Amino acid sequence: MHPSILRKARGLEKASLVLKNCKIINVYTKEIEYGDIAIEQNTIIGIGFYHGVIEHDMKGYYVAPGFIDGHVHIESSMVTPPEFARLIVPFGTTTVIADPHEIANVSGIEGVKFMLDSSENIPLNVFLMAPSCVPATKEDMGGAILSVYDIKSLLDHPRVIGLGEVMDYPAVLEGDPDIHQKIHHAKDRIIDGHAPDMMGYDLNAYILSGMMTDHECTKPESMLARVQKGMYVHLREGSATKNTRDLLKGIKPAFFDRIMFCTDDKHPEDIEHEGHINFNVNLAIKEGVPAIDAIRMATLHPATCYHLPSLGAIAPGKQADLIVFKSLETITPLYVYHKGQLVAKEGKPLFDQVIKPPSHVLNSVRLDPNQLDFTLKLNQSRVHVIGLIKHNITTEKKERDIVLENGIFEHKHNPDLLKFAVIERHHGTQQMGIALVEHFGKLRGAIAMTIAHDSHNLIVIGSSDAAMTLACKRIHELQGGIVIAQDQAVLAELKLEVSGIMTNQKSEKVKEDLQFLRKTAYNNGVNPDMGDPFILLAFLSLPVIPQLKLTYRGLFDVDSYQFIPLESDDPQHA
């Protein structure tokens, strides 16, 4: 340590920057201290009463460490990392633990490298977890596979700090050598779990295999079971899944220090309307968690869990990531500092950065839309149907009797059901799975998307084969995105040219296009009571979320973990 910095820390010389007159949130002692914060070379060097070359008067406002999102997929914001920073930093999030498995499923290790490269030198600390399950399961396939070798090479990067959510929990429990080799190579790092409400002996085996966190709890008893066995639990508040309020009912002060916050997947307009991690913090405060404990869940706890010793607190030696706000009842940052630099003020970012995506994350929609055939021929009229659940990414496995015309499904005879297809779009095989969905509404036309967790193949739902074909053709022209079409016209669209899941456009344009898409969907018969239609669709192809999903290989029963025919083999079953 240079003697000059030590003299500044001792108050013998002026620090480069001093934040004066602060109410400092001490996350170690749960106290509020009044004083100044001295900053030198991006680092806090002292707390007390200091003079600085530059002084900012905080006027007695509260100052807390910058918030940390413990688990997020940046790709779900549909913008690239620099634009994502512009979205979330004004809300006080200065660090994210990101799992880039969305882009990895499309563009492989080169996609992960794009996320690393494009998040360099932005005013947001972006740490990545090496994606553990690409593909999410062996029953599905996207554009790439990440091998054990890929995981090892990624873990050599200084900002790759652990192994991303291990979603293929059946493979873990069955001792699959491939997933266990990946876990082994990350044994000295943090390993994120993904085990929706798993309990009992299976949970014991899952934790024994190395899992340290979980963000998939929906019930207080599931959260308690994990904490009792030493895991950290994220309280998630995203666009599709909102578990914070339910889980807070089971939280006790005795295990506050095992609780963190995350968003997982959150769209730009939801961030703009609600906030980011400050929204989780404010929910906890509203539900009765003491404000400083809620702040600790967004700062000290994730910094401790993810072994980030320079973050999560205001103390000598910590990075100067700070948020300034007026009230502990509702935290709305007035100022946000990253490495001692003011980067957001009164909800607005004070930075911008333009990137040029490389060719290997572009032009990822590889198919011939003129060869698509959505004709659904069936041998019997009793079929399995994917039943949507309101505001939920899980589905129900149902059986229905349908009317066939010469052995072919026609929507006009079955107005409560829509045709849903998943088309392989990465390797040009155009292999297609087709199923039937209910509760989506009386859609006139079709909706097509290349956001389809986790393989991100092309998905399309519709009441008209012609509209489904037109929507897919426009997706191919855009090289990714969301399109709503009727038989003869495209009604609304959002271009997502980066691996088919992100865009290099500004977040304001994304929000505008999404709002128009949603309005168009509802005006064309989509049921608004079910929740965001695009989130509902995006998870219909993820075969690790119960109960019934569709991949390009066919209909997948998650509970039995096997493919099943569209036709029911039990015509007597109601």
Coordinates of C-alpha atoms in Angstrom, one line a residue:
M1 CA 0.0 0.0 0.0
H2 CA 1.4 3.4 -1.0
P3 CA 2.2 5.6 2.0
S4 CA 0.2 8.5 0.5
I5 CA -3.0 6.4 0.5
L6 CA -2.4 5.4 4.1
R7 CA -2.0 9.1 5.0
K8 CA -5.3 9.9 3.3
A9 CA -6.9 7.0 5.2
R10 CA -5.6 8.4 8.4
G11 CA -7.0 11.8 7.6
L12 CA -3.6 13.5 7.2
E13 CA -4.1 14.3 3.5
K14 CA -7.1 15.0 1.4
A15 CA -8.7 12.1 -0.2
S16 CA -9.5 12.3 -3.9
L17 CA -13.3 12.1 -3.3
V18 CA -15.3 12.4 -0.1
L19 CA -19.0 11.9 0.3
K20 CA -19.9 14.2 3.2
N21 CA -22.7 14.0 5.7
C22 CA -23.9 10.4 5.1
K23 CA -26.2 8.1 7.1
I24 CA -24.1 5.0 6.4
I25 CA -25.8 1.6 6.5
N26 CA -23.4 -0.7 8.3
V27 CA -24.3 -4.2 7.1
Y28 CA -22.0 -5.8 9.6
T29 CA -23.4 -4.3 12.8
K30 CA -26.9 -3.4 11.5
E31 CA -26.3 0.2 12.6
I32 CA -26.7 3.5 10.9
E33 CA -23.5 5.6 11.3
Y34 CA -23.3 9.3 10.6
G35 CA -20.1 10.5 8.9
D36 CA -18.1 10.8 5.6
I37 CA -16.9 8.2 3.1
A38 CA -13.4 8.7 1.8
I39 CA -12.6 7.2 -1.7
E40 CA -9.3 6.8 -3.5
Q41 CA -8.7 4.9 -6.7
N42 CA -12.1 3.3 -6.9
T43 CA -11.8 2.1 -3.3
I44 CA -13.3 3.1 0.1
I45 CA -10.3 4.1 2.3
G46 CA -12.1 5.3 5.4
I47 CA -15.3 6.2 7.2
G48 CA -15.2 9.1 9.6
F49 CA -14.8 12.8 9.1
Y50 CA -12.7 13.6 6.0
H51 CA -11.7 16.4 3.6
G52 CA -11.4 15.7 -0.1
V53 CA -10.1 17.3 -3.2
I54 CA -13.7 16.7 -4.5
E55 CA -16.5 16.7 -1.9
H56 CA -20.1 15.7 -2.5
D57 CA -22.6 16.7 0.2
M58 CA -25.1 13.8 0.8
K59 CA -27.2 16.1 3.0
G60 CA -27.9 13.5 5.6
Y61 CA -29.3 10.9 3.1
Y62 CA -28.8 7.2 3.6
V63 CA -25.9 5.5 1.8
A64 CA -25.8 1.7 1.3
P65 CA -23.6 -0.7 -0.6
G66 CA -24.6 -1.2 -4.2
F67 CA -27.2 -4.0 -4.6
I68 CA -26.3 -7.4 -6.0
D69 CA -28.6 -9.6 -8.2
G70 CA -27.6 -13.1 -7.2
H71 CA -28.9 -14.9 -10.3
V72 CA -29.9 -13.3 -13.6
H73 CA -30.0 -14.2 -17.3
I74 CA -29.1 -10.9 -18.9
E75 CA -30.4 -12.3 -22.2
S76 CA -34.0 -12.2 -20.8
S77 CA -33.9 -8.4 -20.9
M78 CA -33.5 -8.8 -24.7
V79 CA -30.7 -6.2 -24.7
T80 CA -26.9 -6.6 -24.7
P81 CA -24.9 -6.1 -21.4
P82 CA -24.1 -2.4 -21.9
E83 CA -27.7 -1.5 -22.5
F84 CA -28.7 -3.8 -19.6
A85 CA -26.5 -1.8 -17.4
R86 CA -28.3 1.4 -18.5
L87 CA -31.5 -0.3 -17.4
I88 CA -30.6 -1.5 -13.9
V89 CA -27.9 0.7 -12.5
P90 CA -30.2 3.7 -11.9
F91 CA -32.2 1.4 -9.6
G92 CA -29.1 0.7 -7.5
T93 CA -27.9 -2.6 -8.8
T94 CA -24.1 -2.4 -9.3
T95 CA -23.3 -6.1 -9.5
V96 CA -24.9 -9.1 -11.2
I97 CA -24.2 -12.8 -11.0
A98 CA -25.2 -13.8 -14.6
D99 CA -25.8 -17.2 -16.0
P100 CA -25.4 -16.9 -19.8
H101 CA -26.9 -20.3 -20.6
E102 CA -29.5 -18.7 -22.9
I103 CA -26.9 -17.5 -25.4
A104 CA -24.8 -20.5 -24.8
N105 CA -27.6 -22.7 -26.0
V106 CA -27.6 -20.8 -29.3
S107 CA -24.0 -19.8 -29.9
G108 CA -22.0 -22.0 -27.6
I109 CA -18.8 -20.9 -25.9
E110 CA -18.5 -18.0 -28.4
G111 CA -21.8 -16.7 -27.1
V112 CA -20.5 -16.8 -23.5
K113 CA -17.3 -15.0 -24.7
F114 CA -19.5 -12.3 -26.3
M115 CA -21.2 -11.7 -22.9
L116 CA -17.8 -11.4 -21.2
D117 CA -16.3 -9.1 -23.9
S118 CA -19.4 -6.9 -24.1
S119 CA -19.6 -6.5 -20.3
E120 CA -16.0 -5.3 -20.0
N121 CA -15.5 -1.6 -18.9
I122 CA -19.1 -0.9 -18.2
P123 CA -20.3 0.6 -14.9
L124 CA -21.7 -2.7 -13.7
N125 CA -19.8 -5.6 -12.2
V126 CA -20.8 -8.6 -14.3
F127 CA -19.7 -11.9 -13.0
L128 CA -20.6 -15.1 -15.0
M129 CA -21.4 -18.6 -13.9
A130 CA -20.2 -21.2 -16.4
P131 CA -23.4 -22.7 -17.9
S132 CA -23.7 -26.3 -16.6
C133 CA -26.5 -27.6 -18.8
V134 CA -26.2 -26.8 -22.4
P135 CA -28.4 -28.3 -23.6
A136 CA -30.7 -28.1 -20.6
T137 CA -31.4 -31.8 -21.0
K138 CA -30.3 -34.6 -23.3
E139 CA -34.0 -34.8 -24.5
D140 CA -33.6 -31.4 -26.2
M141 CA -31.0 -29.6 -28.3
G142 CA -30.2 -26.1 -29.2
G143 CA -27.4 -24.7 -31.3
A144 CA -24.5 -25.9 -29.2
I145 CA -23.2 -28.2 -26.5
L146 CA -20.9 -27.1 -23.7
S147 CA -18.5 -29.9 -22.8
V148 CA -16.5 -30.5 -19.6
Y149 CA -13.6 -29.0 -21.5
D150 CA -15.5 -25.8 -22.2
I151 CA -16.5 -25.5 -18.5
K152 CA -12.8 -25.9 -17.5
S153 CA -11.7 -23.2 -20.0
L154 CA -14.4 -20.8 -18.9
L155 CA -13.5 -21.2 -15.2
D156 CA -10.1 -19.9 -16.0
H157 CA -11.6 -16.4 -16.8
P158 CA -11.3 -14.1 -13.7
R159 CA -15.0 -13.0 -14.0
V160 CA -16.3 -16.6 -14.3
I161 CA -16.8 -17.4 -10.6
G162 CA -18.6 -20.7 -10.5
L163 CA -21.0 -23.2 -12.1
G164 CA -24.4 -22.1 -13.3
E165 CA -27.7 -23.5 -12.3
V166 CA -27.6 -27.3 -12.6
M167 CA -31.1 -27.7 -14.1
D168 CA -30.8 -31.3 -15.1
Y169 CA -31.5 -32.6 -11.6
P170 CA -32.6 -36.1 -12.8
A171 CA -29.1 -36.5 -14.3
V172 CA -27.5 -35.4 -11.0
L173 CA -29.6 -37.8 -9.0
E174 CA -28.9 -40.7 -11.3
G175 CA -25.2 -40.1 -11.2
D176 CA -24.8 -39.1 -14.9
P177 CA -21.0 -38.9 -15.4
D178 CA -21.0 -35.9 -17.7
I179 CA -22.8 -33.6 -15.3
H180 CA -20.9 -34.9 -12.3
Q181 CA -17.6 -34.2 -14.1
K182 CA -18.7 -30.6 -14.6
I183 CA -19.6 -30.3 -10.9
H184 CA -16.2 -31.9 -10.0
H185 CA -14.3 -29.2 -11.9
A186 CA -16.2 -26.5 -10.1
K187 CA -15.9 -28.1 -6.7
D188 CA -13.8 -25.2 -5.3
R189 CA -16.3 -22.6 -6.6
I190 CA -19.9 -21.7 -5.9
I191 CA -22.3 -24.1 -7.7
D192 CA -25.9 -22.9 -8.3
G193 CA -28.8 -25.3 -8.0
H194 CA -32.1 -25.5 -9.7
A195 CA -34.5 -28.0 -8.0
P196 CA -38.1 -26.8 -8.1
D197 CA -39.4 -27.6 -4.6
M198 CA -37.4 -30.8 -4.4
M199 CA -37.6 -32.3 -0.9
G200 CA -36.5 -35.2 1.3
Y201 CA -33.9 -37.8 0.3
D202 CA -33.6 -36.4 -3.2
L203 CA -32.7 -33.0 -1.8
N204 CA -30.0 -34.7 0.4
A205 CA -28.5 -36.3 -2.7
Y206 CA -28.7 -33.1 -4.7
I207 CA -26.9 -31.1 -2.0
L208 CA -24.4 -33.9 -1.5
S209 CA -23.5 -33.6 -5.2
G210 CA -22.3 -30.0 -4.6
M211 CA -25.3 -27.6 -5.0
M212 CA -25.0 -24.6 -2.8
T213 CA -27.9 -22.3 -3.8
D214 CA -31.4 -22.5 -5.1
H215 CA -33.7 -19.9 -6.7
E216 CA -36.6 -22.2 -7.6
C217 CA -38.4 -22.3 -4.2
T218 CA -42.0 -21.5 -4.4
K219 CA -43.1 -22.7 -0.9
P220 CA -41.8 -21.7 2.6
E221 CA -41.3 -25.3 3.5
S222 CA -39.0 -25.8 0.5
M223 CA -36.9 -22.7 1.5
L224 CA -36.6 -23.9 5.1
A225 CA -35.5 -27.4 4.0
R226 CA -32.7 -25.9 2.0
V227 CA -31.6 -23.5 4.7
Q228 CA -31.6 -26.3 7.3
K229 CA -29.2 -28.2 5.0
G230 CA -26.8 -25.3 4.5
M231 CA -27.9 -23.8 1.2
Y232 CA -28.5 -20.2 0.3
V233 CA -31.9 -19.3 -1.1
H234 CA -32.7 -16.5 -3.5
L235 CA -36.0 -14.8 -3.2
R236 CA -36.9 -14.3 -6.9
E237 CA -39.0 -11.5 -8.4
G238 CA -38.9 -11.6 -12.2
S239 CA -41.4 -11.0 -15.0
A240 CA -42.8 -14.5 -15.0
T241 CA -42.0 -15.9 -11.6
K242 CA -42.6 -14.0 -8.4
N243 CA -41.9 -15.9 -5.2
T244 CA -40.7 -13.2 -2.8
R245 CA -44.0 -12.6 -1.0
D246 CA -44.9 -16.3 -0.6
L247 CA -41.4 -17.1 0.7
L248 CA -41.3 -14.2 3.1
K249 CA -44.2 -15.8 5.0
G250 CA -41.7 -18.5 6.2
I251 CA -38.7 -16.4 6.9
K252 CA -37.3 -16.1 10.4
P253 CA -34.5 -13.8 11.7
A254 CA -32.6 -16.9 12.7
F255 CA -31.7 -17.6 9.0
F256 CA -31.8 -14.2 7.4
D257 CA -28.1 -14.6 6.6
R258 CA -28.9 -17.5 4.2
I259 CA -31.3 -15.4 2.1
M260 CA -30.5 -13.4 -1.0
F261 CA -32.5 -11.7 -3.8
C262 CA -32.5 -12.3 -7.6
T263 CA -34.6 -11.4 -10.6
D264 CA -33.7 -14.4 -12.8
D265 CA -35.6 -13.2 -15.9
K266 CA -37.0 -9.6 -16.1
H267 CA -38.2 -7.6 -19.1
P268 CA -37.2 -4.0 -19.7
E269 CA -40.6 -2.5 -19.2
D270 CA -41.0 -4.4 -15.9
I271 CA -37.7 -3.1 -14.7
E272 CA -38.7 0.5 -15.7
H273 CA -42.1 0.2 -14.0
E274 CA -41.0 -1.7 -10.8
G275 CA -37.3 -1.4 -10.4
H276 CA -34.7 -4.1 -10.1
I277 CA -33.2 -5.6 -6.9
N278 CA -34.5 -2.5 -5.0
F279 CA -38.0 -3.9 -5.8
N280 CA -37.2 -7.1 -4.0
V281 CA -35.8 -5.1 -1.1
N282 CA -38.8 -2.9 -0.9
L283 CA -41.2 -5.9 -1.0
A284 CA -39.3 -7.4 1.9
I285 CA -39.5 -4.2 3.9
K286 CA -43.2 -3.9 3.2
E287 CA -43.8 -7.5 4.4
G288 CA -42.1 -6.7 7.7
V289 CA -38.4 -7.5 7.2
P290 CA -36.3 -4.8 9.0
A291 CA -34.9 -2.5 6.4
I292 CA -31.2 -3.1 7.2
D293 CA -31.8 -6.9 7.1
A294 CA -33.4 -6.5 3.7
I295 CA -30.4 -4.4 2.5
R296 CA -28.1 -7.1 3.8
M297 CA -29.9 -9.7 1.7
A298 CA -29.1 -7.6 -1.4
T299 CA -25.5 -6.8 -0.4
L300 CA -23.5 -8.7 2.2
H301 CA -25.2 -12.0 1.8
P302 CA -24.6 -12.5 -1.9
A303 CA -21.1 -11.1 -1.7
T304 CA -20.4 -13.7 1.0
C305 CA -22.1 -16.5 -0.9
Y306 CA -20.3 -15.8 -4.2
H307 CA -16.9 -15.1 -2.6
L308 CA -16.7 -11.4 -3.6
P309 CA -14.8 -10.0 -0.7
S310 CA -14.4 -6.5 -2.2
L311 CA -18.2 -6.0 -2.5
G312 CA -21.3 -5.9 -0.4
A313 CA -20.4 -3.5 2.4
I314 CA -19.2 0.1 3.1
A315 CA -15.8 -0.3 4.8
P316 CA -12.1 0.3 4.2
G317 CA -10.9 -1.8 1.3
K318 CA -14.3 -2.3 -0.3
Q319 CA -15.0 -1.2 -3.9
A320 CA -16.8 2.2 -3.9
D321 CA -20.2 0.9 -5.2
L322 CA -22.7 3.0 -3.4
I323 CA -26.4 4.0 -3.6
V324 CA -27.8 7.1 -2.0
F325 CA -31.5 7.4 -1.0
K326 CA -33.8 9.4 1.2
S327 CA -36.0 6.8 3.0
L328 CA -35.7 3.4 4.5
E329 CA -39.4 2.7 3.9
T330 CA -39.1 2.7 0.1
I331 CA -35.6 2.7 -1.4
T332 CA -35.4 4.8 -4.5
P333 CA -31.8 5.7 -5.4
L334 CA -31.1 9.3 -6.0
Y335 CA -27.4 8.7 -6.8
V336 CA -25.5 5.6 -7.8
Y337 CA -21.8 5.3 -7.6
H338 CA -19.7 2.6 -9.3
K339 CA -16.0 2.5 -8.4
G340 CA -16.4 6.0 -6.9
Q341 CA -17.8 7.4 -10.1
L342 CA -21.3 8.9 -10.2
V343 CA -23.0 6.7 -12.9
A344 CA -26.7 7.4 -12.3
K345 CA -28.7 10.3 -11.0
E346 CA -32.4 10.5 -10.1
G347 CA -33.3 7.4 -12.1
K348 CA -31.3 8.2 -15.2
P349 CA -28.0 6.6 -16.4
L350 CA -25.1 9.0 -16.9
F351 CA -23.3 6.7 -19.3
D352 CA -23.7 5.1 -22.7
Q353 CA -21.7 2.5 -24.7
V354 CA -22.1 1.3 -28.2
I355 CA -20.9 -2.2 -29.2
K356 CA -20.8 -4.1 -32.5
P357 CA -21.9 -7.7 -32.1
P358 CA -19.5 -10.1 -33.8
S359 CA -20.6 -12.3 -36.7
H360 CA -20.7 -15.5 -34.7
V361 CA -23.7 -14.3 -32.7
L362 CA -25.6 -13.1 -35.7
N363 CA -27.5 -14.9 -38.5
S364 CA -28.5 -17.8 -36.2
V365 CA -31.9 -18.7 -37.8
R366 CA -31.1 -21.4 -40.2
L367 CA -34.2 -22.9 -41.9
D368 CA -36.2 -22.7 -45.1
P369 CA -39.6 -21.3 -44.1
N370 CA -41.1 -22.2 -47.5
Q371 CA -40.7 -25.9 -46.6
L372 CA -42.7 -25.7 -43.3
D373 CA -45.9 -27.8 -43.1
F374 CA -48.1 -27.4 -40.1
T375 CA -50.7 -30.0 -41.1
L376 CA -51.6 -32.1 -38.1
K377 CA -52.7 -35.6 -39.0
L378 CA -53.9 -37.8 -36.1
N379 CA -55.0 -41.4 -35.8
Q380 CA -57.6 -40.8 -33.0
S381 CA -59.6 -38.0 -31.5
R382 CA -58.4 -38.4 -27.9
V383 CA -55.3 -36.3 -27.4
H384 CA -52.9 -35.0 -24.8
V385 CA -53.2 -31.2 -24.5
I386 CA -50.8 -28.6 -22.8
G387 CA -52.9 -26.7 -20.3
L388 CA -51.6 -23.3 -19.5
I389 CA -51.8 -22.0 -15.9
K390 CA -52.5 -18.4 -15.1
H391 CA -49.3 -16.4 -14.4
N392 CA -47.2 -19.5 -14.3
I393 CA -44.6 -21.2 -16.4
T394 CA -45.6 -24.7 -15.3
T395 CA -48.3 -26.4 -17.3
E396 CA -51.0 -29.1 -16.8
K397 CA -51.1 -32.4 -18.6
K398 CA -54.6 -32.8 -19.9
E399 CA -56.6 -35.0 -22.2
R400 CA -59.3 -33.8 -24.6
D401 CA -61.6 -35.2 -27.3
I402 CA -61.2 -33.3 -30.5
V403 CA -63.0 -33.2 -33.8
L404 CA -61.1 -34.3 -36.8
E405 CA -61.8 -33.6 -40.5
N406 CA -60.6 -36.5 -42.6
G407 CA -58.1 -37.3 -39.9
I408 CA -56.7 -33.7 -39.8
F409 CA -57.0 -31.2 -36.9
E410 CA -58.7 -28.0 -37.9
H411 CA -59.0 -25.1 -35.5
K412 CA -62.5 -24.1 -36.8
H413 CA -63.8 -27.4 -35.3
N414 CA -61.8 -27.0 -32.0
P415 CA -62.0 -23.3 -31.2
D416 CA -60.6 -23.7 -27.6
L417 CA -57.4 -25.2 -28.8
L418 CA -54.4 -23.7 -30.7
K419 CA -51.8 -25.5 -32.7
F420 CA -48.3 -25.1 -31.2
A421 CA -45.0 -26.0 -33.0
V422 CA -41.3 -26.1 -32.1
I423 CA -39.0 -26.1 -35.1
E424 CA -35.3 -26.8 -35.0
R425 CA -33.6 -23.6 -36.3
H426 CA -29.9 -24.0 -35.5
H427 CA -28.7 -26.7 -37.8
G428 CA -31.1 -26.5 -40.7
T429 CA -32.8 -29.8 -40.0
Q430 CA -36.2 -28.2 -39.6
Q431 CA -37.3 -31.1 -37.5
M432 CA -40.7 -30.1 -36.0
G433 CA -42.8 -31.1 -33.0
I434 CA -46.5 -30.2 -32.9
A435 CA -48.9 -30.1 -30.0
L436 CA -52.2 -28.5 -28.9
V437 CA -52.5 -25.8 -26.2
E438 CA -55.5 -24.6 -24.3
H439 CA -56.3 -21.4 -22.3
F440 CA -54.1 -19.1 -24.5
G441 CA -57.3 -17.5 -25.9
K442 CA -59.0 -17.0 -29.2
L443 CA -56.0 -16.0 -31.1
R444 CA -56.7 -14.8 -34.6
G445 CA -53.5 -15.5 -36.6
A446 CA -50.2 -16.6 -35.2
I447 CA -47.3 -15.6 -32.9
A448 CA -43.8 -16.8 -33.7
M449 CA -40.7 -16.4 -31.5
T450 CA -37.0 -17.4 -31.3
I451 CA -37.1 -16.9 -27.5
A452 CA -37.9 -20.5 -26.4
H453 CA -36.1 -21.6 -23.3
D454 CA -33.6 -23.1 -23.2
S455 CA -32.8 -24.4 -26.7
H456 CA -34.3 -21.2 -28.3
N457 CA -35.6 -23.0 -31.3
L458 CA -38.3 -21.4 -33.4
I459 CA -41.7 -21.6 -31.7
V460 CA -45.1 -20.7 -33.3
I461 CA -48.6 -20.8 -32.0
G462 CA -51.7 -20.1 -34.1
S463 CA -55.2 -20.8 -35.4
S464 CA -54.2 -20.6 -39.0
D465 CA -51.5 -22.5 -40.9
A466 CA -51.1 -19.6 -43.3
A467 CA -50.5 -17.2 -40.5
M468 CA -48.1 -19.5 -38.8
T469 CA -46.1 -19.8 -42.0
L470 CA -46.0 -16.0 -42.6
A471 CA -44.9 -15.4 -39.0
C472 CA -42.0 -17.9 -39.4
K473 CA -41.0 -16.3 -42.7
R474 CA -40.7 -12.9 -41.1
I475 CA -38.7 -14.3 -38.2
H476 CA -36.3 -15.7 -40.8
E477 CA -36.0 -12.3 -42.5
L478 CA -35.3 -10.6 -39.1
Q479 CA -32.9 -13.4 -38.1
G480 CA -34.7 -13.7 -34.8
G481 CA -37.4 -12.0 -32.7
I482 CA -41.1 -11.9 -32.0
V483 CA -43.7 -11.6 -34.8
I484 CA -47.5 -11.5 -34.8
A485 CA -49.1 -12.2 -38.1
Q486 CA -52.5 -12.8 -39.7
D487 CA -52.9 -14.8 -42.9
Q488 CA -51.8 -11.9 -45.2
A489 CA -50.0 -9.4 -43.0
V490 CA -47.4 -9.0 -40.2
L491 CA -49.1 -6.9 -37.5
A492 CA -46.2 -6.4 -35.0
E493 CA -42.6 -7.4 -34.5
L494 CA -39.5 -7.0 -32.4
K495 CA -36.2 -7.7 -34.1
L496 CA -33.7 -9.8 -32.0
E497 CA -30.8 -10.3 -34.2
V498 CA -28.2 -11.3 -31.6
S499 CA -28.5 -15.1 -31.4
G500 CA -32.2 -14.6 -31.9
I501 CA -32.7 -13.6 -28.3
M502 CA -31.2 -10.1 -27.9
T503 CA -30.9 -6.9 -29.9
N504 CA -28.3 -4.2 -30.1
Q505 CA -31.1 -1.6 -30.1
K506 CA -31.8 0.7 -27.2
S507 CA -34.0 -0.5 -24.4
E508 CA -36.5 2.3 -25.1
K509 CA -37.1 0.8 -28.5
V510 CA -37.4 -2.7 -27.0
K511 CA -40.0 -1.5 -24.5
E512 CA -42.0 0.3 -27.2
D513 CA -42.0 -2.7 -29.5
L514 CA -43.0 -5.1 -26.6
Q515 CA -45.8 -2.8 -25.5
F516 CA -47.2 -2.7 -29.1
L517 CA -46.8 -6.5 -29.4
R518 CA -48.6 -7.2 -26.2
K519 CA -51.4 -4.8 -27.2
T520 CA -51.7 -6.4 -30.6
A521 CA -51.8 -9.9 -29.1
Y522 CA -54.6 -9.0 -26.7
N523 CA -56.5 -7.2 -29.5
N524 CA -56.2 -10.4 -31.6
G525 CA -57.8 -12.7 -29.0
V526 CA -55.0 -13.7 -26.6
N527 CA -56.3 -14.1 -23.1
P528 CA -55.0 -11.2 -21.0
D529 CA -55.9 -13.0 -17.7
M530 CA -53.2 -15.6 -18.3
G531 CA -50.2 -13.2 -17.9
D532 CA -47.6 -12.0 -20.4
P533 CA -48.2 -14.0 -23.5
F534 CA -44.6 -14.1 -24.7
I535 CA -43.3 -15.3 -21.3
L536 CA -46.0 -18.1 -21.4
L537 CA -44.9 -19.1 -24.8
A538 CA -41.2 -18.9 -24.1
F539 CA -41.3 -21.6 -21.4
L540 CA -43.6 -24.1 -23.3
S541 CA -40.5 -25.7 -24.8
L542 CA -38.4 -26.1 -21.6
P543 CA -38.5 -29.8 -20.7
V544 CA -37.3 -29.4 -17.1
I545 CA -40.4 -27.4 -15.9
P546 CA -43.5 -29.6 -15.2
Q547 CA -45.7 -30.9 -16.4
L548 CA -46.1 -31.1 -20.2
K549 CA -43.8 -29.4 -22.7
L550 CA -43.0 -29.6 -26.4
T551 CA -39.6 -29.9 -28.1
Y552 CA -38.8 -30.2 -31.8
R553 CA -38.6 -34.0 -31.0
G554 CA -42.2 -34.1 -29.7
L555 CA -44.3 -33.9 -26.6
F556 CA -42.4 -34.3 -23.4
D557 CA -43.9 -35.4 -20.0
V558 CA -41.7 -33.8 -17.4
D559 CA -43.1 -35.8 -14.5
S560 CA -42.3 -39.2 -16.1
Y561 CA -39.3 -37.7 -18.0
Q562 CA -40.1 -39.2 -21.3
F563 CA -41.6 -38.4 -24.7
I564 CA -45.3 -39.3 -25.1
P565 CA -47.4 -39.4 -28.3
L566 CA -49.9 -36.6 -29.0
E567 CA -52.7 -39.2 -29.1
S568 CA -53.8 -40.5 -25.8
D569 CA -53.3 -44.3 -25.2
D570 CA -56.1 -44.3 -22.6
P571 CA -59.3 -43.3 -24.2
Q572 CA -61.3 -44.0 -21.0
H573 CA -59.2 -41.6 -19.0
A574 CA -61.1 -38.3 -18.2

